[in-house]
mmCIF file of C-alpha atoms in Angstrom:
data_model
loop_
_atom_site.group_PDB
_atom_site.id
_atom_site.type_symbol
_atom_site.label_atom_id
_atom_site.label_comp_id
_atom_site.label_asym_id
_atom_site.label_seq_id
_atom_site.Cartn_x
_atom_site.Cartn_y
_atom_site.Cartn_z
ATOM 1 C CA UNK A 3 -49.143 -22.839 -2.358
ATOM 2 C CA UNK A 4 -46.472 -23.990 -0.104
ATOM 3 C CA UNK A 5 -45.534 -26.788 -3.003
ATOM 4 C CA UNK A 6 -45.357 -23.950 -5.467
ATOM 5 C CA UNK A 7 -43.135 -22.204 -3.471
ATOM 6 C CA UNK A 8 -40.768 -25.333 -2.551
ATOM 7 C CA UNK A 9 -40.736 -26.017 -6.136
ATOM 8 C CA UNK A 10 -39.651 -22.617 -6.914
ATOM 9 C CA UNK A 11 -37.222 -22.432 -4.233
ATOM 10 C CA UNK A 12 -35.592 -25.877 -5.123
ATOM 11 C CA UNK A 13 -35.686 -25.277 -8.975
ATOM 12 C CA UNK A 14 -33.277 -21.770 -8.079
ATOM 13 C CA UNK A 15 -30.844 -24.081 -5.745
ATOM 14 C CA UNK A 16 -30.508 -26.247 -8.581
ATOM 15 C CA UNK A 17 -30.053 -23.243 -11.212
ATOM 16 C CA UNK A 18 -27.650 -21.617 -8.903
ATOM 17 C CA UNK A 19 -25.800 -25.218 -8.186
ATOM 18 C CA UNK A 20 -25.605 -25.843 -12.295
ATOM 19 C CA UNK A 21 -24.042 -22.085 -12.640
ATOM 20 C CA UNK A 22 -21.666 -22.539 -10.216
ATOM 21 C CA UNK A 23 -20.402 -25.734 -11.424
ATOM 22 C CA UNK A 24 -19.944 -24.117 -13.939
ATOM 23 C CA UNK A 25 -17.717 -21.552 -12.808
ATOM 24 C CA UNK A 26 -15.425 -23.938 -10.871
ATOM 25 C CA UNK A 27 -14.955 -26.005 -14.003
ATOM 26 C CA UNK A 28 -13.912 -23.048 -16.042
ATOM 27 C CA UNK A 29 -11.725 -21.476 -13.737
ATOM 28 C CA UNK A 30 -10.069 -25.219 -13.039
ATOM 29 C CA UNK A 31 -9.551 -25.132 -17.298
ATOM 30 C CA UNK A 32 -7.987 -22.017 -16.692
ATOM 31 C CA UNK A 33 -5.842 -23.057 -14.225
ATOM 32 C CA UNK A 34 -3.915 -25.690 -15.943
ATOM 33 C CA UNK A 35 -3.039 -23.333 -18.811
ATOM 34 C CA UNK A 36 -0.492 -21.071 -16.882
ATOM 35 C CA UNK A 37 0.638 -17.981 -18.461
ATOM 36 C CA UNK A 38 1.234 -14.532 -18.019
ATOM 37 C CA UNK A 39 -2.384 -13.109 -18.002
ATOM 38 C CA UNK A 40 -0.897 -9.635 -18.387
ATOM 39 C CA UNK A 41 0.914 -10.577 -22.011
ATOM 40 C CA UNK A 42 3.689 -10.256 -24.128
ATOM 41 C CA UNK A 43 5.719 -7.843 -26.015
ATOM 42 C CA UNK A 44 5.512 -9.060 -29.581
ATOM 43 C CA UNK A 45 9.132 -10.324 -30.425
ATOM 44 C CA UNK A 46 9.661 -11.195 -27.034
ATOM 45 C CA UNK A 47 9.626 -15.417 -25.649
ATOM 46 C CA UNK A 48 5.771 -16.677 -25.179
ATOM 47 C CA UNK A 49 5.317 -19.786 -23.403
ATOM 48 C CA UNK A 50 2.121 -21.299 -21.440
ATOM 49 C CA UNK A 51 2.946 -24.124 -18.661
ATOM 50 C CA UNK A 52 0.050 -26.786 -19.343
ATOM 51 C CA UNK A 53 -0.744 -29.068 -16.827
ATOM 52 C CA UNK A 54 -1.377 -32.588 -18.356
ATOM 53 C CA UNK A 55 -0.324 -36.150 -18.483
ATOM 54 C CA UNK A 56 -0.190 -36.547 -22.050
ATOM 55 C CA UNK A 57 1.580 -34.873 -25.295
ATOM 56 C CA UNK A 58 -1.052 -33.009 -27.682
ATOM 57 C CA UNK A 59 -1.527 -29.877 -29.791
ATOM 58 C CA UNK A 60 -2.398 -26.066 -28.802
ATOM 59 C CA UNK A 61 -4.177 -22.928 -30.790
ATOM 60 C CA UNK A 62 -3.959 -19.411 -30.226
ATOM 61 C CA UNK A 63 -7.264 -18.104 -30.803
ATOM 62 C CA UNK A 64 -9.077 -14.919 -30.769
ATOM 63 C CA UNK A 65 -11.795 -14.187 -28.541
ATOM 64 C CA UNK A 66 -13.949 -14.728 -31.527
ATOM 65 C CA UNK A 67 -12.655 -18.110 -31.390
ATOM 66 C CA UNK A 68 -10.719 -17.451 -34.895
ATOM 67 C CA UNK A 69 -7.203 -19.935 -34.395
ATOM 68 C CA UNK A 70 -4.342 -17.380 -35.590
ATOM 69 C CA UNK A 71 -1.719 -20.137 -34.473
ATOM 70 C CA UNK A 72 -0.910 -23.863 -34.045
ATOM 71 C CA UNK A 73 1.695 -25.824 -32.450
ATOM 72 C CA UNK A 74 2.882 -28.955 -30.594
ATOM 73 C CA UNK A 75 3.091 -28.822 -26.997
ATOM 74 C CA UNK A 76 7.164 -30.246 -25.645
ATOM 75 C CA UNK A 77 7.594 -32.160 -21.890
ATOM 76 C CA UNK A 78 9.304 -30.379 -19.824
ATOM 77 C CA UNK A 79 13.109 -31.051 -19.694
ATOM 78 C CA UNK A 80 12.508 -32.106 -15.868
ATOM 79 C CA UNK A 81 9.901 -33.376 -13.895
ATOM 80 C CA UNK A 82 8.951 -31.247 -10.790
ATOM 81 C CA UNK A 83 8.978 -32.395 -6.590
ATOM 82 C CA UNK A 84 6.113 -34.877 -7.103
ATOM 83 C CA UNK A 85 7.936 -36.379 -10.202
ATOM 84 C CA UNK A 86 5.681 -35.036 -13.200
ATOM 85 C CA UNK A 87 6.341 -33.323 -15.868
ATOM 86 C CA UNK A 88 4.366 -30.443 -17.427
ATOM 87 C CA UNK A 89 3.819 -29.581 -21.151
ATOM 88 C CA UNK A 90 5.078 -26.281 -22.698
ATOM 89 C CA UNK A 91 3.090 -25.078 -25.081
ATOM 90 C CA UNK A 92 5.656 -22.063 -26.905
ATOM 91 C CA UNK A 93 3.897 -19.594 -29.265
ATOM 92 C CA UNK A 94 7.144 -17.398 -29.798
ATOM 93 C CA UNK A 95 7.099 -17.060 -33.070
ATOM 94 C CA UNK A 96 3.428 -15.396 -33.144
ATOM 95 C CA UNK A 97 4.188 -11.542 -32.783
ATOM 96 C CA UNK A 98 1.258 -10.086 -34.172
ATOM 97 C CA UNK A 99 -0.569 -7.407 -31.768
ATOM 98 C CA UNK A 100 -3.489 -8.401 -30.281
ATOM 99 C CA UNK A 101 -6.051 -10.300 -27.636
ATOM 100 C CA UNK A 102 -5.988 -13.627 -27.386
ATOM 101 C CA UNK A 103 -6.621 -17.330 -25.351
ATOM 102 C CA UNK A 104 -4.629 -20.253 -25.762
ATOM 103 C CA UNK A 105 -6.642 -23.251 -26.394
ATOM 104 C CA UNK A 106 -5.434 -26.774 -25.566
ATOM 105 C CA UNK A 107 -7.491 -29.795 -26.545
ATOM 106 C CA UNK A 108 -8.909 -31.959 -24.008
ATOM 107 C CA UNK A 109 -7.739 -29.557 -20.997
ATOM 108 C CA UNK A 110 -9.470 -26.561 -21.286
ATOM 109 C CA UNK A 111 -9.007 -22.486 -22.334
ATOM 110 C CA UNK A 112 -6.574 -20.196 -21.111
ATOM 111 C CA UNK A 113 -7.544 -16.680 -19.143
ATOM 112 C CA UNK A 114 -7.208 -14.425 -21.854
ATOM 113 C CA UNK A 115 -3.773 -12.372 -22.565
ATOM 114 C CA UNK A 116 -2.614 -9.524 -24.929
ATOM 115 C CA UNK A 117 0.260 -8.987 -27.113
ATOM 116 C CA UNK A 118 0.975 -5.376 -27.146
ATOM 117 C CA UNK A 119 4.270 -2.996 -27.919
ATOM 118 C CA UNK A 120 3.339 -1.687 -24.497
ATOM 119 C CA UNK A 121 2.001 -4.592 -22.682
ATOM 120 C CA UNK A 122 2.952 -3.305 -19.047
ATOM 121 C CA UNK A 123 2.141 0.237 -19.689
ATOM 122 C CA UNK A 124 -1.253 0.401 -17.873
ATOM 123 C CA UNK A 125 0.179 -1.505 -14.979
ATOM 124 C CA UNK A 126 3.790 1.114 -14.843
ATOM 125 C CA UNK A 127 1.353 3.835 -14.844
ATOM 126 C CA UNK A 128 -1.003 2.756 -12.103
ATOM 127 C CA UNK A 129 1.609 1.819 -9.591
ATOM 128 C CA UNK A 130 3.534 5.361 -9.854
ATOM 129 C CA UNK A 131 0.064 6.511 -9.843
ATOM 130 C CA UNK A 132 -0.710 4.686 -6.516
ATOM 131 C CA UNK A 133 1.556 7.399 -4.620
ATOM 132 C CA UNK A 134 -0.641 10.074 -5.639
ATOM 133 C CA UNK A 135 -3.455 8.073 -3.080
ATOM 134 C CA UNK A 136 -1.085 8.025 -0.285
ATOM 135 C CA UNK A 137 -0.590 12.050 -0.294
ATOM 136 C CA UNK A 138 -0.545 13.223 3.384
ATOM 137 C CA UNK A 139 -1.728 16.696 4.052
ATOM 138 C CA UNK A 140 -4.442 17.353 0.921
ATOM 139 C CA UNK A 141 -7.859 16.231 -0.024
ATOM 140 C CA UNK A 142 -8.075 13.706 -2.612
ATOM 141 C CA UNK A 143 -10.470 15.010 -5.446
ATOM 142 C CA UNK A 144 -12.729 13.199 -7.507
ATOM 143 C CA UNK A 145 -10.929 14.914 -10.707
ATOM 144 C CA UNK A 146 -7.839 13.152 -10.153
ATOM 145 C CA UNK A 147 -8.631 10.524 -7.503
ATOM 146 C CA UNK A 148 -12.148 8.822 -9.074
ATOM 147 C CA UNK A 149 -14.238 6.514 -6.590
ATOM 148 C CA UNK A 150 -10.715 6.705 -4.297
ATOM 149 C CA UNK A 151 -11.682 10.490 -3.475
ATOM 150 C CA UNK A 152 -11.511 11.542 0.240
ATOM 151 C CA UNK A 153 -11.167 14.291 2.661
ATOM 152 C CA UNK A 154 -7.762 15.805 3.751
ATOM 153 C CA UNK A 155 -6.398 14.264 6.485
ATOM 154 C CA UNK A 156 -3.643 15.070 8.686
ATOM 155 C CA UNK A 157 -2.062 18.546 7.514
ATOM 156 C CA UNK A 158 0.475 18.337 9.931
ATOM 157 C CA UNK A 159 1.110 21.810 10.223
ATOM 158 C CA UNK A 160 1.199 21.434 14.254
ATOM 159 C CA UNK A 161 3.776 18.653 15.062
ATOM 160 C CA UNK A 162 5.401 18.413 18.305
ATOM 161 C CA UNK A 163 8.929 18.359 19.264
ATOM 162 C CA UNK A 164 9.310 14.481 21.412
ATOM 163 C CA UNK A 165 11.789 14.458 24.110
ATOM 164 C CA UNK A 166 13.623 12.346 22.017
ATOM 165 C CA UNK A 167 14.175 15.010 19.700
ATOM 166 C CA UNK A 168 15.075 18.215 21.784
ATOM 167 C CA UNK A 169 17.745 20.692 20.318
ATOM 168 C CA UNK A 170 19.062 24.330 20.584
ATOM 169 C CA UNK A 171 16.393 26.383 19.799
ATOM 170 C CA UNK A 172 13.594 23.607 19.672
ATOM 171 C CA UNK A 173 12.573 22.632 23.098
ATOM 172 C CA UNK A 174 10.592 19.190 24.090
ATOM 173 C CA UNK A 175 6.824 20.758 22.992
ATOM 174 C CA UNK A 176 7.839 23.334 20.310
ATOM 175 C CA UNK A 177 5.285 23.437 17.623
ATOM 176 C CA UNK A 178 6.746 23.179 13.950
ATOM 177 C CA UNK A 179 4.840 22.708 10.805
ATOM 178 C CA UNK A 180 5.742 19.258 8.135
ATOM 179 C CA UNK A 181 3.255 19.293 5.649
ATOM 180 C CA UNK A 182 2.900 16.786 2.684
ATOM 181 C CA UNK A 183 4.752 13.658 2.089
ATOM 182 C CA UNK A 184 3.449 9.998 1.333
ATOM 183 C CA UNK A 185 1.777 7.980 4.679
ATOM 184 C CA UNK A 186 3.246 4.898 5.167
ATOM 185 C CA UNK A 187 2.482 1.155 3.974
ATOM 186 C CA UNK A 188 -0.213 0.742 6.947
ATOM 187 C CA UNK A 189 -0.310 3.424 8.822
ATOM 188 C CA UNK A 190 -0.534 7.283 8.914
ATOM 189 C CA UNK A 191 2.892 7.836 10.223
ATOM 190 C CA UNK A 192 5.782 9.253 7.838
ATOM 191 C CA UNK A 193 9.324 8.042 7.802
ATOM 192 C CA UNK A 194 12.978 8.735 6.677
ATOM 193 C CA UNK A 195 14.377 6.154 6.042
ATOM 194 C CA UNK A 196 11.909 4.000 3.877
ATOM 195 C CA UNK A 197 10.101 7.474 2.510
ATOM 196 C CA UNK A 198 14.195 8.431 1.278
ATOM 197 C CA UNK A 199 14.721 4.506 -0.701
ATOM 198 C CA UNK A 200 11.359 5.087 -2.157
ATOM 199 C CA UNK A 201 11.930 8.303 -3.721
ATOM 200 C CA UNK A 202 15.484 7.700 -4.638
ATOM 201 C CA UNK A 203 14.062 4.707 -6.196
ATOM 202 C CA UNK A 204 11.416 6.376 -8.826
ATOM 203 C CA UNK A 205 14.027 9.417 -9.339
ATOM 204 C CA UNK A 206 16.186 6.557 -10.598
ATOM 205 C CA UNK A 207 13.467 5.215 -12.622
ATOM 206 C CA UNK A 208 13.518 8.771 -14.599
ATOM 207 C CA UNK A 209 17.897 9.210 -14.648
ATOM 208 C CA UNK A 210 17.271 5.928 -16.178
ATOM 209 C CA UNK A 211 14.576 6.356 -18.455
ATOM 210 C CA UNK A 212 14.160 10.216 -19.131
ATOM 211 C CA UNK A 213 12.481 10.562 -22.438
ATOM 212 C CA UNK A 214 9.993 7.904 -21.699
ATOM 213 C CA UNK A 215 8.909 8.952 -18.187
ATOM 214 C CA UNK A 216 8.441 12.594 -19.570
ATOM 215 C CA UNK A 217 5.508 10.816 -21.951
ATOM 216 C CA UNK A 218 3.742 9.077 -18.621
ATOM 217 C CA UNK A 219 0.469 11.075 -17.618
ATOM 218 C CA UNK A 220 -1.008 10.501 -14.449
ATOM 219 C CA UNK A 221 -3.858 13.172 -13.788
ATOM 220 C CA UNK A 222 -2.749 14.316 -10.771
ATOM 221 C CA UNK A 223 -3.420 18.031 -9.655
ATOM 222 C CA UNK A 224 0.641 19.375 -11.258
ATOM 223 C CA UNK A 225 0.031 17.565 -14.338
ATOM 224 C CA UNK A 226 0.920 20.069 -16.872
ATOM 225 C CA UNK A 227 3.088 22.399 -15.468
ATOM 226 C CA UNK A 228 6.071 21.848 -17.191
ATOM 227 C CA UNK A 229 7.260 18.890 -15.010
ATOM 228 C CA UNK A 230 7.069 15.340 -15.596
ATOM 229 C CA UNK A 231 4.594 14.395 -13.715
ATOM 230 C CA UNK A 232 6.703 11.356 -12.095
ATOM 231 C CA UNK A 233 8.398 14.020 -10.448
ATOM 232 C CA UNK A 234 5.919 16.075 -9.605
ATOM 233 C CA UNK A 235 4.653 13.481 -7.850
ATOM 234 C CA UNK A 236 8.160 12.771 -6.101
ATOM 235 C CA UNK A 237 7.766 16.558 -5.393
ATOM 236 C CA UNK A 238 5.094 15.929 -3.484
ATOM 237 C CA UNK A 239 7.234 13.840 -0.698
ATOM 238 C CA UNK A 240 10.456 15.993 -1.315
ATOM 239 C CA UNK A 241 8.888 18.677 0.095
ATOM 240 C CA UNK A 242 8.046 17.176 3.223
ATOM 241 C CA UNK A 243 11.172 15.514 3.766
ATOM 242 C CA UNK A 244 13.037 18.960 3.758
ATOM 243 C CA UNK A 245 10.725 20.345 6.544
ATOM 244 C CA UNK A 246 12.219 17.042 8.444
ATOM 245 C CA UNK A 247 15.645 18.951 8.608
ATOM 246 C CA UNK A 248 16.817 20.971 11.371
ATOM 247 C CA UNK A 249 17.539 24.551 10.060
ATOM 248 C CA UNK A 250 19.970 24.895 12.807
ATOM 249 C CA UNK A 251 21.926 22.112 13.151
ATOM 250 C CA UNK A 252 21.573 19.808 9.569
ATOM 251 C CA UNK A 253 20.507 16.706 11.375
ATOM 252 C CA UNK A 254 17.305 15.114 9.898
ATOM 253 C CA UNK A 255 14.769 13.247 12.662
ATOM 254 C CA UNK A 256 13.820 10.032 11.801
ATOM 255 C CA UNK A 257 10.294 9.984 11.579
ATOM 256 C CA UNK A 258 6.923 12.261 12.247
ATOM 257 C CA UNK A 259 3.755 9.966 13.638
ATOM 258 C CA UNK A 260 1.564 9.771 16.332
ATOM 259 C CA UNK A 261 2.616 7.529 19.533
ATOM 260 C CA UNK A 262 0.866 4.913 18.600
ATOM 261 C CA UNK A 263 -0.845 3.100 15.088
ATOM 262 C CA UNK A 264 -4.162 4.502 14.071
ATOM 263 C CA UNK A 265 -7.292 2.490 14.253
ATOM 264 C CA UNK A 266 -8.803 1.157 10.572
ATOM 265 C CA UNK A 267 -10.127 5.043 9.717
ATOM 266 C CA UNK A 268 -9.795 7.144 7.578
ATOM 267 C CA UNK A 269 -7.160 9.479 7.624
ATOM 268 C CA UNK A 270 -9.592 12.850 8.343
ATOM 269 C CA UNK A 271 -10.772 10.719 11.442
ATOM 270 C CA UNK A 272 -7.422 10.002 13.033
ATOM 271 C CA UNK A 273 -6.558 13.711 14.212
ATOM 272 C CA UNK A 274 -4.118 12.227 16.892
ATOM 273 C CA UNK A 275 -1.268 14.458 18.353
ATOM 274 C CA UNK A 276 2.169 13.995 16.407
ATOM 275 C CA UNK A 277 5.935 14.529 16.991
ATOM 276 C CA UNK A 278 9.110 14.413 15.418
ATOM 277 C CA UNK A 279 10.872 11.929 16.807
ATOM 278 C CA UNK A 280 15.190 11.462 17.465
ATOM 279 C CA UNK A 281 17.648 12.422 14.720
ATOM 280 C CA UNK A 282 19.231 9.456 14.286
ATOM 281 C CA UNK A 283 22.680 9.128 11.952
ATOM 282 C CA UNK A 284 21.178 6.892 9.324
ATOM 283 C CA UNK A 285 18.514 9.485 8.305
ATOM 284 C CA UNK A 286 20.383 12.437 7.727
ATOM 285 C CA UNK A 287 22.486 10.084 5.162
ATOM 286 C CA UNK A 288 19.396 8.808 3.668
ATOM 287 C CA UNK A 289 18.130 12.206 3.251
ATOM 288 C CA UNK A 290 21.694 13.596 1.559
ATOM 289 C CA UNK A 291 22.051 10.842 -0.824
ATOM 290 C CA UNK A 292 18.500 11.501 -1.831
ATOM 291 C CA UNK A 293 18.432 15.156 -2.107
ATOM 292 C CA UNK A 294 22.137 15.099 -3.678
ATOM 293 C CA UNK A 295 20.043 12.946 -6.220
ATOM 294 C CA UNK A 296 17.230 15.672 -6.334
ATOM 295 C CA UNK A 297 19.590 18.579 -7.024
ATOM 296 C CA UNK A 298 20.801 16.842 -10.135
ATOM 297 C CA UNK A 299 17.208 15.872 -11.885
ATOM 298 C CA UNK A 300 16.045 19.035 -10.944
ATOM 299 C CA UNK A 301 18.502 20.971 -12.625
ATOM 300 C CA UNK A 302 16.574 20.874 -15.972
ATOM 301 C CA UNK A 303 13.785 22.406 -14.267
ATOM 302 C CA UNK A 304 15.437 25.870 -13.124
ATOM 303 C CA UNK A 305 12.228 27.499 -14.972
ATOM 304 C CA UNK A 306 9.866 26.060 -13.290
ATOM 305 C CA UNK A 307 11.405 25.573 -9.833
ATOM 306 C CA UNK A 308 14.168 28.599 -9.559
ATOM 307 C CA UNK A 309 17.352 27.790 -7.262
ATOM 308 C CA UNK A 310 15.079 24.669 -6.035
ATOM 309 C CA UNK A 311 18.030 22.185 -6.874
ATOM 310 C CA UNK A 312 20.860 24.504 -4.986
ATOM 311 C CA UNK A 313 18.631 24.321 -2.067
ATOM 312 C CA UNK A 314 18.662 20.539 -2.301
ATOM 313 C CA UNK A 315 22.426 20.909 -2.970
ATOM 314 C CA UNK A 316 22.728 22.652 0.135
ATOM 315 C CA UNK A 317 20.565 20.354 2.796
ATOM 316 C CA UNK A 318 21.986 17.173 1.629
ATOM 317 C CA UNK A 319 25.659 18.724 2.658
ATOM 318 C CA UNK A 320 24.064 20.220 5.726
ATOM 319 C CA UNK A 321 22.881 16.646 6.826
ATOM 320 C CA UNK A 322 26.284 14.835 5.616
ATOM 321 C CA UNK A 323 28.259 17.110 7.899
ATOM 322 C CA UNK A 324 25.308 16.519 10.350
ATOM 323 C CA UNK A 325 26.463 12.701 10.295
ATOM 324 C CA UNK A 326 30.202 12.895 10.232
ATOM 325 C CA UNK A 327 29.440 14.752 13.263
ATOM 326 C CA UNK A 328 27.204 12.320 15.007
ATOM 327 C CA UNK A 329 27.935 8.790 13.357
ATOM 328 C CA UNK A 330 26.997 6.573 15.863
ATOM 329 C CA UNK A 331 23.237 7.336 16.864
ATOM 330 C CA UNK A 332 21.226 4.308 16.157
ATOM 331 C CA UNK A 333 17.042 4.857 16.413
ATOM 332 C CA UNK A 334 16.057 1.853 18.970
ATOM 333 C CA UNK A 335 12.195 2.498 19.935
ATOM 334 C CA UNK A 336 12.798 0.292 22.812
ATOM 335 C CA UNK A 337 15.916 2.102 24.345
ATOM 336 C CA UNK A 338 13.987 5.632 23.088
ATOM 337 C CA UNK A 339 11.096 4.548 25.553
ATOM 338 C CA UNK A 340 12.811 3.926 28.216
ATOM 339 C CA UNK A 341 14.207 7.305 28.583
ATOM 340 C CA UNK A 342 11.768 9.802 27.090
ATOM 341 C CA UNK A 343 7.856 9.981 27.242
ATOM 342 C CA UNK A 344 4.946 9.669 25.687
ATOM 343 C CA UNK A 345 6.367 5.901 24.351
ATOM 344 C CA UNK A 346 6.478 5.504 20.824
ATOM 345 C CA UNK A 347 4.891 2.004 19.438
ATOM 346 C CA UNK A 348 4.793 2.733 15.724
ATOM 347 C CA UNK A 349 7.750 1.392 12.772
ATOM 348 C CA UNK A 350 10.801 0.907 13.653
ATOM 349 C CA UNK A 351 12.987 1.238 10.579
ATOM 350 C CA UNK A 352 15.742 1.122 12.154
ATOM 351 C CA UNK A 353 19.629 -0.460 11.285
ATOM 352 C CA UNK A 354 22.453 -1.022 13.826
ATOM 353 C CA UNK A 355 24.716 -0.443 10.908
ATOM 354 C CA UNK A 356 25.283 2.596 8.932
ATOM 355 C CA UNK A 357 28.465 1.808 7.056
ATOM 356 C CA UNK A 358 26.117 1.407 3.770
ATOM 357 C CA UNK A 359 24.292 4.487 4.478
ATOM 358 C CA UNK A 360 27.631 6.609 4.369
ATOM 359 C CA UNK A 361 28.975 5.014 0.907
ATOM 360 C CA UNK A 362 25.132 5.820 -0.421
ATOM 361 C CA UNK A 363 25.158 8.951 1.183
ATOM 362 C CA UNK A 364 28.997 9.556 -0.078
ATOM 363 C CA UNK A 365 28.543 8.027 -3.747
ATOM 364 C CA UNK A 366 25.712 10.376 -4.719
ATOM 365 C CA UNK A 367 26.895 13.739 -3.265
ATOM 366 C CA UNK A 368 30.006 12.520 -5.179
ATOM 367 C CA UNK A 369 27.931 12.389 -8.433
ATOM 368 C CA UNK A 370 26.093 15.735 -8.184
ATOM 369 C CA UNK A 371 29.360 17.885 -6.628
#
């Protein structure tokens, strides 16, 4: 019995030994065909980097193995560190729609590739669809969110006033309410300065490409009302950086977190106390140029969002006067906790130099006025 079982035992080592040296030897084929395992746009340059020694032939093939195209490989016009040269194996002139591997004699089988009229579109789509995961302040539902679904965390509709952040009218403690917005890169925390350059960044994405981003569906929970849903999703952070504004005064604090990072939990487990920290000059300039950018997209969408671009009109002037007024208050967590308490540990984002800030700030108020 105990033979039997050694022989069965040792028979499975050797099975599972054989199929993994397998595995290594195909992905070490792979690797020495080096391409862009996303693809290519049909008339655009296609060119695989082939790691050999030696001058041969190549063929595009199907998956079904079917060769569609043949060609030459050509050394590389210059050697690299170690003093070799690779082999370029250039399929440009094959434009016809498809899936496909690159097969080169005696080395091995590329990963497989497409050639597509919209090659990156899956890829554009899923990382403007990635913001809809980091939403702040709303449960993520199956519908729109799949296996990624979770609870609501953090609705932030308590936030406390830091001693940082004190002004007429809002006292160190006051309770105010900042709902929505994107969390952070690694963290729960919500910020200015790199929430503004993100936002400015995909509204420039649609002044730049209108008509196509008005085709891009994402299947989050606005899709259909009217809006693109690129900003819709934009929206989503807009909205929270306007309840960063002081009604009062026009100056915009620079962030809303807890005093310190989260553990690894989810975001309905860390129900930590949070606060709206300094108003610092960079992020009220941040904030105009942004919602100076806002005003104008959102123009076109008076119907759906009435007298919604005046009011972003309005707050981005509000902060730039905000600035002129105060244009030399730099956000330096170490300075900040050495005056005011409870010390704040979490992202800095902060610049001892604002001079770009007030041309950005400047340029695009200049644009939408």
């Amino acid at each position: 019995m105990f033979k039997k079982a050694l022989y069965i035992s040792l028979s499975l080592l050797f099975f599972f030994c054989l199929t993994v040296s397998a595995q290594f030897k195909s992905d070490a084929e792979k690797d020495k065909i080096r391409l862009n395992q996303i693809g290519f746009y049909p008339n655009d340059p296609k060119i695989a980097v082939v790691l050999t020694n030696r001058k041969g032939s190549f063929v595009l093939q199907t998956p079904g193995k079917k060769v569609v195209y043949k060609g030459q490989l050509k050394k590389s016009g210059q050697p690299d560190f170690a003093g070799q040269y690779t082999w370029i194996a250039d399929f440009s002139a094959f434009s016809k729609p498809g899936k496909y591997v690159l097969n080169v004699p005696g080395v091995g089988t590329s990963y497989p590739f497409s050639i597509s009229r919209n090659v990156h579109q899956q890829v554009a789509n899923a990382t403007i669809k990635a913001f809809y995961f980091m939403r702040a302040s709303t449960p993520l539902l199956e519908k729109y969110a799949g296996k990624w679904r979770r609870a609501m965390g953090h609705p932030d509709n308590k936030v406390l006033i830091h001693a940082s952040a004190v002004s007429e009218g809002r006292p160190e403690g006051a309770i105010v309410s900042s709902p929505r917005g994107w969390y952070d890169a690694g963290d729960y925390n919500k910020y200015i300065v790199n929430s503004g350059i993100t936002t400015y960044t995909l509204l420039s994405l649609y002044e730049d490409f209108p008509e196509y981003m008005k085709t891009v569906k994402l299947n989050i929970p606005e899709s259909g009302n009217g809006i693109p849903d690129l900003l819709n999703e934009t929206l989503w952070n807009l909205r929270w950086m306007l309840t960063m504004q002081d009604s009062i005064d026009g100056g915009v604090y620079h962030k809303l977190t807890n005093a310190a990072f989260d553990k690894m939990e989810m975001p309905d487990k860390a129900p930590g106390p949070k606060y709206l920290i300094q108003k610092s000059t960079g992020s009220p300039l941040d904030f105009a140029a942004v919602m100076a950018q806002y005003a104008r997209v959102y123009r076109q969408y008076e119907v759906q969002l009435p007298n919604f671009a005046d009011s972003c009109r309005e707050a981005a002037l509000k902060a730039w006067e905000w600035a002129q007024t105060h244009p030399h208050i730099i956000y330096n967590k170490y300075v900040l906790n050495d005056n005011f308490k409870p010390k704040i540990t979490t992202g800095d984002y902060g610049d001892s130099e604002v001079r770009d800030e007030f041309i950005w700030a400047a340029s695009e108020l200049f644009v939408t006025l």
